[in-house]
Coordinates of C-alpha atoms in Angstrom, one line a residue:
Chain A
X26 CA -3.6 25.8 -21.7
X27 CA -3.2 24.8 -18.1
X28 CA -2.4 27.4 -15.4
X29 CA -1.7 26.2 -11.9
X30 CA -1.5 29.1 -9.5
X31 CA -0.4 28.8 -5.8
X32 CA -2.2 25.6 -5.1
X33 CA -2.2 24.1 -1.6
X34 CA -3.6 20.7 -0.9
X35 CA -3.5 18.9 2.5
X36 CA -4.7 15.5 3.3
X37 CA -5.9 14.4 6.7
X38 CA -5.0 10.8 7.6
X39 CA -7.4 8.7 9.7
X40 CA -5.3 9.4 12.8
X41 CA -5.7 13.2 12.1
X42 CA -2.2 13.9 11.0
X43 CA -1.9 16.4 8.2
X44 CA 0.0 15.5 5.1
X45 CA 0.9 18.4 2.8
X46 CA 0.5 17.0 -0.8
X47 CA 0.9 20.3 -2.7
X48 CA 2.5 23.4 -1.2
X49 CA 2.2 26.7 -3.1
X50 CA 2.4 24.9 -6.4
X51 CA 2.5 26.9 -9.6
X52 CA 3.3 26.1 -13.2
X53 CA 1.9 26.5 -16.7
X54 CA 1.6 23.9 -19.4
X55 CA 1.4 25.1 -23.0
X56 CA -0.8 23.5 -25.7
X57 CA 0.9 20.6 -27.2
X58 CA 3.5 20.4 -24.5
X59 CA 4.5 17.0 -23.1
X60 CA 5.4 17.4 -19.4
X61 CA 6.9 14.5 -17.4
X62 CA 6.6 14.7 -13.6
X63 CA 9.0 12.6 -11.6
X64 CA 9.6 12.4 -7.9
X65 CA 9.7 10.0 -4.9
X66 CA 6.5 8.4 -3.7
X67 CA 4.4 10.7 -1.6
X68 CA 5.8 13.8 -3.3
X69 CA 2.4 14.9 -4.6
X70 CA 2.7 13.9 -8.3
X71 CA -0.5 11.9 -8.4
X72 CA -2.3 14.5 -6.3
X73 CA -1.3 17.1 -8.8
X74 CA -2.8 15.1 -11.7
X75 CA -6.0 14.4 -9.7
X76 CA -6.4 18.1 -8.9
X77 CA -6.2 18.9 -12.6
X78 CA -9.6 17.2 -13.3
X79 CA -10.9 17.8 -9.8
X80 CA -10.9 14.3 -8.5
X81 CA -9.6 16.0 -5.4
X82 CA -10.6 19.4 -3.9
X83 CA -7.9 21.9 -3.3
X84 CA -7.4 24.0 -0.1
X85 CA -6.5 27.2 -2.0
X86 CA -5.1 28.5 -5.2
X87 CA -6.5 28.3 -8.8
X88 CA -6.3 25.9 -11.7
X89 CA -7.3 27.5 -15.0
X90 CA -7.8 25.2 -18.0
X91 CA -8.6 26.8 -21.3
X92 CA -9.5 30.0 -19.5
X93 CA -11.9 28.3 -17.1
X94 CA -11.2 28.3 -13.3
X95 CA -12.2 24.6 -12.7
X96 CA -12.6 25.1 -9.0
X97 CA -15.2 27.8 -9.5
X98 CA -18.5 26.6 -7.9
X99 CA -20.5 27.5 -11.0
X100 CA -18.3 25.5 -13.4
X101 CA -19.8 22.2 -14.6
X102 CA -16.9 19.9 -13.8
X103 CA -18.2 17.2 -16.1
X104 CA -17.8 19.4 -19.1
X105 CA -14.1 20.0 -18.1
X106 CA -13.5 16.4 -17.6
X107 CA -14.7 15.5 -21.0
X108 CA -11.7 17.4 -22.4
X109 CA -9.2 15.8 -20.1
X110 CA -8.4 12.1 -20.6
X111 CA -7.0 10.2 -17.6
X112 CA -5.1 6.9 -17.6
X113 CA -4.7 5.2 -14.2
X114 CA -2.0 3.0 -12.8
X115 CA -4.4 0.2 -12.3
X116 CA -6.2 0.7 -15.6
X117 CA -9.7 0.9 -14.0
X118 CA -11.4 -0.7 -16.9
X119 CA -15.1 -1.6 -16.3
X120 CA -14.9 -5.3 -15.8
X121 CA -18.5 -6.0 -16.6
X122 CA -18.2 -4.5 -20.1
X123 CA -16.4 -5.8 -23.1
X124 CA -13.5 -3.9 -24.6
X125 CA -15.7 -2.2 -27.1
X126 CA -18.4 -1.3 -24.5
X127 CA -15.7 0.2 -22.3
X128 CA -14.7 2.5 -25.1
X129 CA -18.2 3.4 -26.2
X130 CA -20.0 3.9 -22.9
X131 CA -18.9 7.4 -22.2
X132 CA -19.1 8.4 -25.8
X133 CA -22.8 7.5 -25.8
X134 CA -23.7 8.7 -22.3
X135 CA -21.6 11.9 -22.2
X136 CA -20.9 12.9 -25.8
X137 CA -24.4 11.6 -26.9
X138 CA -22.9 9.9 -30.0
X139 CA -25.0 7.4 -31.8
X140 CA -24.1 3.7 -31.2
X141 CA -22.8 3.4 -34.8
X142 CA -20.6 6.5 -34.5
X143 CA -19.2 5.4 -31.1
X144 CA -18.4 2.0 -32.4
X145 CA -16.6 3.4 -35.4
X146 CA -14.5 5.7 -33.3
X147 CA -13.8 2.8 -30.9
X148 CA -12.7 0.5 -33.7
X149 CA -10.4 3.2 -35.1
X150 CA -8.8 3.7 -31.7
X151 CA -8.4 -0.1 -31.1
X152 CA -6.7 -0.2 -34.4
X153 CA -4.4 2.6 -33.3
X154 CA -3.4 0.9 -30.0
X155 CA -3.0 -2.4 -31.9
X156 CA -5.7 -4.7 -30.3
X157 CA -8.6 -4.6 -32.8
X158 CA -9.0 -8.3 -32.6
X159 CA -9.9 -8.1 -28.8
X160 CA -12.9 -5.9 -29.2
X161 CA -15.5 -8.4 -27.8
X162 CA -13.5 -9.9 -24.9
X163 CA -13.8 -8.8 -21.3
X164 CA -10.9 -7.0 -19.5
X165 CA -10.2 -10.0 -17.3
X166 CA -9.1 -11.9 -20.4
X167 CA -6.5 -9.4 -21.4
X168 CA -2.9 -8.9 -20.3
X169 CA -2.0 -5.9 -18.3
X170 CA -0.4 -4.2 -21.3
X171 CA -3.5 -4.8 -23.4
X172 CA -5.8 -3.5 -20.6
X173 CA -3.8 -0.3 -20.3
X174 CA -4.0 0.2 -24.1
X175 CA -7.7 -0.2 -23.9
X176 CA -7.8 2.3 -21.1
X177 CA -5.9 4.8 -23.3
X178 CA -8.3 4.2 -26.2
X179 CA -11.2 4.7 -23.8
X180 CA -9.8 8.1 -22.8
X181 CA -9.0 9.1 -26.4
X182 CA -12.5 8.2 -27.5
X183 CA -13.7 11.4 -25.8
X184 CA -11.4 13.4 -28.1
X185 CA -9.8 15.1 -25.2
X186 CA -7.5 18.2 -25.5
X187 CA -5.3 17.0 -22.7
X188 CA -4.2 13.5 -21.7
X189 CA -2.9 12.7 -18.2
X190 CA -1.1 9.5 -17.3
X191 CA -0.8 8.5 -13.6
X192 CA 2.1 6.0 -13.5
X193 CA 0.5 4.2 -16.4
X194 CA 3.2 1.6 -16.7
X195 CA 4.0 1.0 -13.0
X196 CA 1.7 -2.0 -12.6
X197 CA 2.9 -3.8 -15.7
X198 CA 5.2 -6.7 -16.2
X199 CA 8.5 -5.4 -17.7
X200 CA 7.9 -7.0 -21.1
X201 CA 4.6 -5.1 -21.5
X202 CA 5.8 -1.6 -20.6
X203 CA 7.1 -1.1 -24.1
X204 CA 3.8 -1.6 -25.9
X205 CA 2.1 1.0 -23.7
X206 CA 5.0 3.5 -24.0
X207 CA 4.8 3.2 -27.8
X208 CA 1.2 4.3 -27.8
X209 CA 2.1 7.2 -25.5
X210 CA 5.0 8.2 -27.7
X211 CA 2.8 8.2 -30.8
X212 CA 0.3 10.5 -29.0
X213 CA 3.1 12.8 -28.0
X214 CA 4.4 13.1 -31.5
X215 CA 0.9 13.8 -32.8
X216 CA 0.9 17.0 -30.7
X217 CA -1.3 15.9 -27.8
X218 CA -0.9 18.0 -24.6
X219 CA 0.3 15.5 -22.1
X220 CA 1.0 15.4 -18.3
X221 CA 2.7 12.2 -17.5
X222 CA 3.7 10.9 -14.1
X223 CA 6.2 8.2 -14.7
X224 CA 9.5 6.7 -13.7
X225 CA 10.3 5.8 -17.4
X226 CA 13.3 8.1 -18.1
X227 CA 13.6 6.7 -21.6
X228 CA 10.2 8.1 -22.4
X229 CA 11.1 11.4 -20.8
X230 CA 14.2 11.7 -22.9
X231 CA 12.6 10.7 -26.2
X232 CA 9.4 12.8 -26.2
X233 CA 9.1 15.2 -23.3
X234 CA 9.5 18.9 -23.7
X235 CA 9.9 19.4 -20.0
X236 CA 10.6 17.4 -16.9
X237 CA 9.5 18.5 -13.4
X238 CA 11.1 17.0 -10.4
X239 CA 8.8 17.2 -7.3
X240 CA 9.4 16.6 -3.7
X241 CA 7.2 17.3 -0.7
X242 CA 4.6 19.0 -2.8
X243 CA 6.8 21.5 -4.5
X244 CA 8.8 21.8 -7.7
X245 CA 12.5 21.2 -6.8
X246 CA 13.8 21.4 -10.3
X247 CA 12.6 21.6 -13.8
X248 CA 14.1 21.5 -17.3
X249 CA 14.5 19.4 -20.3
X250 CA 15.1 15.7 -20.0
X251 CA 18.7 16.3 -21.2
X252 CA 19.3 18.7 -18.3
X253 CA 18.2 16.0 -15.8
X254 CA 20.5 13.4 -17.4
X255 CA 23.6 15.6 -17.8
X256 CA 23.7 18.2 -15.0
X257 CA 20.9 18.1 -12.4
X258 CA 21.6 20.9 -9.9
X259 CA 19.9 20.0 -6.7
X260 CA 21.2 17.3 -4.3
X261 CA 17.7 15.8 -3.9
X262 CA 17.4 15.5 -7.7
X263 CA 20.7 13.8 -8.0
X264 CA 19.9 11.4 -5.2
X265 CA 16.5 10.5 -6.7
X266 CA 18.0 10.0 -10.2
X267 CA 20.8 7.8 -8.8
X268 CA 18.1 5.6 -7.3
X269 CA 15.9 5.1 -10.3
X270 CA 18.4 5.0 -13.1
Chain B
X23 CA -5.5 -31.2 24.7
X24 CA -7.9 -32.3 22.0
X25 CA -6.5 -35.0 19.9
X26 CA -6.9 -34.6 16.1
X27 CA -9.1 -37.4 14.9
X28 CA -8.3 -39.0 11.5
X29 CA -10.6 -37.8 8.8
X30 CA -12.6 -35.5 11.1
X31 CA -10.7 -32.3 10.8
X32 CA -11.2 -29.4 13.2
X33 CA -15.0 -29.8 13.0
X34 CA -15.0 -33.2 14.5
X35 CA -13.0 -32.3 17.6
X36 CA -16.0 -31.7 19.9
X37 CA -17.0 -35.3 19.2
X38 CA -13.6 -36.8 19.7
X39 CA -14.7 -38.1 23.1
X40 CA -17.5 -40.2 21.6
X41 CA -15.3 -41.2 18.8
X42 CA -12.7 -42.7 21.1
X43 CA -15.2 -44.4 23.3
X44 CA -17.3 -45.9 20.5
X45 CA -14.4 -46.7 18.2
X46 CA -16.1 -45.1 15.1
X47 CA -15.1 -42.1 13.1
X48 CA -17.7 -39.4 12.4
X49 CA -17.4 -36.9 9.7
X50 CA -19.8 -34.0 9.0
X51 CA -21.7 -35.8 6.3
X52 CA -22.2 -39.0 8.2
X53 CA -23.5 -37.1 11.2
X54 CA -26.0 -35.2 9.1
X55 CA -27.2 -38.5 7.5
X56 CA -27.5 -40.0 11.0
X57 CA -29.5 -37.0 12.2
X58 CA -32.0 -37.2 9.4
X59 CA -32.4 -40.9 9.9
X60 CA -33.0 -40.4 13.6
X61 CA -35.7 -37.8 13.0
X62 CA -37.5 -40.1 10.5
X63 CA -37.2 -43.1 12.7
X64 CA -38.6 -41.2 15.8
X65 CA -41.5 -39.9 13.8
X66 CA -42.4 -43.3 12.3
X67 CA -42.2 -44.8 15.8
X68 CA -44.7 -42.4 17.2
X69 CA -47.1 -42.8 14.3
X70 CA -47.0 -46.6 14.2
X71 CA -47.1 -47.6 17.9
X72 CA -49.8 -47.4 20.5
X73 CA -47.7 -44.5 22.1
X74 CA -48.5 -42.3 19.1
X75 CA -51.7 -40.7 18.0
X76 CA -54.1 -42.6 15.9
X77 CA -54.6 -40.4 12.9
X78 CA -56.5 -41.2 9.8
X79 CA -54.9 -39.5 6.8
X80 CA -57.0 -37.8 4.3
X81 CA -54.6 -36.9 1.6
X82 CA -57.3 -37.5 -0.9
X83 CA -58.9 -34.2 0.2
X84 CA -55.8 -32.2 -0.7
X85 CA -56.0 -32.2 -4.6
X86 CA -59.4 -30.4 -4.6
X87 CA -57.9 -27.7 -2.4
X88 CA -55.4 -27.1 -5.2
X89 CA -57.6 -27.5 -8.4
X90 CA -61.0 -28.9 -8.9
X91 CA -63.6 -29.2 -11.7
X92 CA -67.2 -28.0 -11.1
X93 CA -69.3 -25.0 -10.1
X94 CA -68.0 -22.4 -7.8
X95 CA -71.2 -21.1 -6.2
X96 CA -74.8 -20.4 -7.0
X97 CA -73.7 -17.2 -8.6
X98 CA -71.1 -18.9 -10.8
X99 CA -72.5 -22.4 -11.5
X100 CA -70.6 -23.1 -14.7
X101 CA -68.6 -26.3 -14.3
X102 CA -65.0 -25.7 -15.3
X103 CA -61.5 -26.0 -13.9
X104 CA -61.0 -23.8 -10.9
X105 CA -58.3 -23.1 -8.4
X106 CA -58.9 -24.5 -4.9
X107 CA -58.4 -22.5 -1.8
X108 CA -54.8 -23.3 -1.3
X109 CA -54.0 -22.4 -4.9
X110 CA -55.8 -19.1 -4.5
X111 CA -53.7 -18.5 -1.4
X112 CA -50.6 -19.5 -3.3
X113 CA -51.3 -17.0 -6.0
X114 CA -51.9 -14.2 -3.5
X115 CA -48.7 -15.0 -1.6
X116 CA -46.9 -15.0 -5.0
X117 CA -48.4 -11.6 -5.9
X118 CA -47.6 -10.0 -2.6
X119 CA -44.1 -11.5 -2.5
X120 CA -43.2 -10.4 -6.0
X121 CA -44.5 -6.9 -5.5
X122 CA -42.7 -6.6 -2.2
X123 CA -39.5 -7.8 -3.8
X124 CA -40.0 -5.3 -6.6
X125 CA -40.6 -2.3 -4.3
X126 CA -38.0 -3.7 -1.8
X127 CA -35.3 -3.5 -4.5
X128 CA -36.3 0.1 -5.4
X129 CA -36.4 1.3 -1.8
X130 CA -33.3 -0.6 -1.0
X131 CA -31.3 0.9 -3.9
X132 CA -32.4 4.4 -2.9
X133 CA -31.6 3.8 0.7
X134 CA -28.3 2.1 0.0
X135 CA -27.1 5.0 -2.2
X136 CA -28.5 7.6 0.3
X137 CA -26.5 5.9 3.1
X138 CA -23.3 6.8 1.2
X139 CA -24.4 10.3 0.4
X140 CA -22.1 13.2 1.2
X141 CA -25.2 15.1 2.4
X142 CA -25.4 14.5 6.2
X143 CA -29.2 14.9 6.3
X144 CA -29.8 12.3 3.6
X145 CA -27.3 10.0 5.1
X146 CA -28.8 10.2 8.6
X147 CA -32.4 9.8 7.4
X148 CA -31.5 6.7 5.5
X149 CA -29.6 5.4 8.6
X150 CA -32.6 6.1 10.9
X151 CA -34.9 4.3 8.5
X152 CA -32.7 1.2 8.4
X153 CA -32.3 1.1 12.2
X154 CA -36.0 1.7 12.9
X155 CA -37.2 -1.0 10.6
X156 CA -34.6 -3.5 11.3
X157 CA -35.0 -3.2 15.1
X158 CA -38.8 -3.6 15.4
X159 CA -40.8 -6.8 14.8
X160 CA -42.3 -7.2 11.3
X161 CA -45.6 -8.3 12.9
X162 CA -45.9 -5.0 14.8
X163 CA -45.1 -3.1 11.6
X164 CA -47.8 -4.9 9.7
X165 CA -50.3 -4.0 12.4
X166 CA -49.2 -0.3 12.5
X167 CA -49.3 0.0 8.7
X168 CA -52.7 -1.7 8.4
X169 CA -54.5 -0.2 11.3
X170 CA -52.9 3.3 11.5
X171 CA -51.4 4.3 8.2
X172 CA -53.9 2.1 6.3
X173 CA -57.0 3.5 7.8
X174 CA -55.7 7.1 7.4
X175 CA -54.9 6.6 3.7
X176 CA -57.8 4.1 3.2
X177 CA -55.4 1.4 2.0
X178 CA -56.7 -2.1 1.1
X179 CA -55.4 -5.0 3.1
X180 CA -53.3 -6.0 0.1
X181 CA -51.8 -2.5 -0.3
X182 CA -51.1 -2.3 3.4
X183 CA -49.5 -5.8 3.4
X184 CA -47.4 -5.0 0.4
X185 CA -46.3 -1.7 1.9
X186 CA -45.3 -3.3 5.2
X187 CA -43.3 -6.0 3.5
X188 CA -41.7 -3.6 1.0
X189 CA -40.6 -1.2 3.7
X190 CA -39.3 -4.1 5.8
X191 CA -37.4 -5.6 2.9
X192 CA -36.1 -2.2 1.8
X193 CA -34.2 -1.7 5.1
X194 CA -32.3 -5.0 4.7
X195 CA -31.8 -4.6 0.9
X196 CA -30.5 -1.1 1.6
X197 CA -27.7 -2.5 3.8
X198 CA -26.9 -5.2 1.2
X199 CA -26.8 -2.6 -1.6
X200 CA -24.6 -0.3 0.5
X201 CA -22.2 -3.1 1.2
X202 CA -22.2 -4.0 -2.5
X203 CA -21.4 -0.4 -3.6
X204 CA -18.7 -0.1 -1.0
X205 CA -17.1 -3.3 -2.3
X206 CA -16.5 -1.8 -5.7
X207 CA -13.0 -0.4 -6.1
X208 CA -13.1 3.4 -5.9
X209 CA -11.0 3.6 -9.1
X210 CA -14.2 2.5 -11.0
X211 CA -16.0 5.7 -9.9
X212 CA -12.9 7.8 -10.6
X213 CA -12.5 6.3 -14.1
X214 CA -16.2 7.0 -14.9
X215 CA -16.1 10.5 -13.5
X216 CA -12.8 11.3 -15.3
X217 CA -14.6 10.5 -18.6
X218 CA -17.1 13.2 -17.8
X219 CA -19.9 11.0 -16.6
X220 CA -22.2 12.5 -13.9
X221 CA -22.4 10.7 -10.5
X222 CA -25.8 9.3 -11.6
X223 CA -24.5 8.0 -14.9
X224 CA -21.5 6.4 -13.2
X225 CA -23.7 4.8 -10.6
X226 CA -26.2 3.5 -13.2
X227 CA -23.7 2.2 -15.8
X228 CA -20.6 1.4 -13.9
X229 CA -21.1 0.9 -10.1
X230 CA -24.5 -0.6 -9.7
X231 CA -24.2 -3.3 -12.3
X232 CA -21.0 -4.5 -10.7
X233 CA -22.4 -4.2 -7.2
X234 CA -25.6 -6.0 -8.2
X235 CA -23.7 -9.0 -9.5
X236 CA -21.9 -9.3 -6.1
X237 CA -25.0 -9.0 -4.0
X238 CA -27.1 -11.6 -5.7
X239 CA -26.4 -14.3 -3.0
X240 CA -27.4 -12.1 0.0
X241 CA -30.3 -10.7 -1.9
X242 CA -31.6 -14.2 -2.7
X243 CA -31.4 -15.0 1.0
X244 CA -33.3 -11.8 1.8
X245 CA -36.0 -12.5 -0.7
X246 CA -36.4 -16.1 0.4
X247 CA -36.9 -14.8 3.9
X248 CA -39.4 -12.2 2.6
X249 CA -41.5 -14.9 0.9
X250 CA -41.7 -16.8 4.2
X251 CA -42.3 -13.7 6.2
X252 CA -45.2 -12.8 3.9
X253 CA -47.2 -15.5 5.9
X254 CA -47.4 -12.9 8.6
X255 CA -49.9 -10.8 6.5
X256 CA -52.5 -13.4 7.3
X257 CA -53.0 -11.5 10.5
X258 CA -54.6 -8.6 8.7
X259 CA -57.1 -11.0 7.0
X260 CA -55.3 -11.1 3.8
X261 CA -56.2 -14.4 2.2
X262 CA -52.7 -15.6 1.5
X263 CA -51.4 -19.1 1.5
X264 CA -51.1 -19.2 5.3
X265 CA -54.5 -17.7 5.8
X266 CA -56.2 -20.1 3.4
X267 CA -54.4 -23.0 5.1
X268 CA -55.6 -22.0 8.5
X269 CA -59.2 -21.5 7.3
X270 CA -59.1 -24.9 5.6
X271 CA -57.8 -26.6 8.8
X272 CA -60.6 -24.9 10.8
X273 CA -63.2 -26.2 8.4
X274 CA -61.9 -29.7 7.9
X275 CA -59.5 -30.5 10.8
X276 CA -57.0 -32.0 8.3
X277 CA -54.2 -30.1 10.0
X278 CA -51.3 -32.4 9.1
X279 CA -52.1 -32.8 5.4
X280 CA -52.9 -29.1 4.9
X281 CA -49.9 -27.7 6.7
X282 CA -47.6 -30.2 5.0
X283 CA -49.1 -29.0 1.7
X284 CA -48.8 -25.3 2.6
X285 CA -45.1 -25.9 3.6
X286 CA -44.5 -27.6 0.2
X287 CA -46.1 -24.7 -1.7
X288 CA -43.8 -22.2 0.1
X289 CA -40.9 -24.5 -0.7
X290 CA -41.9 -24.4 -4.4
X291 CA -41.7 -20.6 -4.4
X292 CA -38.5 -20.3 -2.4
X293 CA -36.7 -23.1 -4.2
X294 CA -37.7 -21.7 -7.6
X295 CA -36.3 -18.3 -6.5
X296 CA -33.2 -20.0 -5.3
X297 CA -32.7 -21.8 -8.6
X298 CA -33.4 -18.6 -10.6
X299 CA -30.7 -16.6 -8.7
X300 CA -28.2 -19.4 -9.2
X301 CA -28.9 -19.3 -12.9
X302 CA -28.6 -15.5 -12.9
X303 CA -25.3 -15.7 -11.1
X304 CA -24.0 -18.2 -13.7
X305 CA -25.1 -16.0 -16.5
X306 CA -23.4 -12.9 -15.1
X307 CA -20.2 -14.8 -14.4
X308 CA -19.2 -14.6 -18.1
X309 CA -17.1 -11.4 -17.6
X310 CA -15.0 -13.0 -14.8

């Protein structure tokens, strides 16, 4: 479903230093697979996600999603993005819109659904993430965990084929992490294709099919979650796991 | 070193010398009150002593400059309620100000977005426009647009005046809009785009509504200035409030009464706008 081939991505800092975010990065993600990406900060995890829906431009290489080379100039990137839901670390809900409006805006503007249809889908999803009673409040009145669940509902409302989570629980108070992870686990069990950047190893162990450990823009080691817990091979992997577990 | 004066805070420190000598404590509010009182007292002194001018007030002539009942001219002899000269000027100033605010918002929004464009030509054109308009006097712009552009395109004085004020306001509004857009967290644009929205949709539904809410205070200031600056169009013989006031003074010599009234009428417009924006701000604060 997703084919990443020899992708290079370099950032230039304001003082003109070059930072290599992705170095000859290649991997494939199957339909329905749940891939967890771990790694130290600055290892290129978030950049990888952001390249998958072209929030960043890449220097070279190819990313093929559903048979479409998304960096081809003739591709309408908006059509690709409709199919890829993204959940951000800082939620990025639209603060001037109510919960319901947050979830219905793109449905109406992008998917051209009628108001009634969009509202019905939104209510269904709010029920799924467990905050139906908050449909008419503004994001500022919600807790972090509730906001992130609304953000997930907003992404799901587009009926995407792929969901990406960029450290979706990192900005949350500890007691709210569980409610967001529960929603993510449900999605994974329903067969959603998921690419998840996270430090939550419990989540990786429970629902992931594959864990990728990245450092300095490359895959250092990949395998099942069980592999990472029992016998990681590389020194860097061992060091990283000893720090976060 | 400056000694901290009780109750004065940092603001009072330049006055600490006087405070020590006179043995009184000033704070900001009492100084302002004192200042206003001094102005009133001085004015009254000059009016009511032999040092001042002898002036016979004719306030009774002012109401008919606002509204009157009677015939207008030989062509229109029907006696009915009519607007006096100052009120006619007031309406024209209101019209020209509101149209300039309207077009100023449109030009400013386009310029503000253009200044953030990835396209270097668009960005530089917008920048050049802002610098050119901001750094030349409005009065000169009004003359250029009226005499040069206006006569080429056969614009009426009203059209030329509105165009000059709109173009002038557009430059300032453009900078305000740009600052407003830049103040919105970039995650908002990314969230909108990641849902498949186009740049235009994201701007219209996500970025601009939030930016607009933030820029209401500076926009209000800009538009209050615009209403006052609109008095400059009287130089191209547009019969606005200022022009009508000047004409009435030339006819009657009631300079004080008329200019006080003109000032009051400008105040009515600007203060109403001020109140309206405060109300709007309050209404938009519900999502905070």
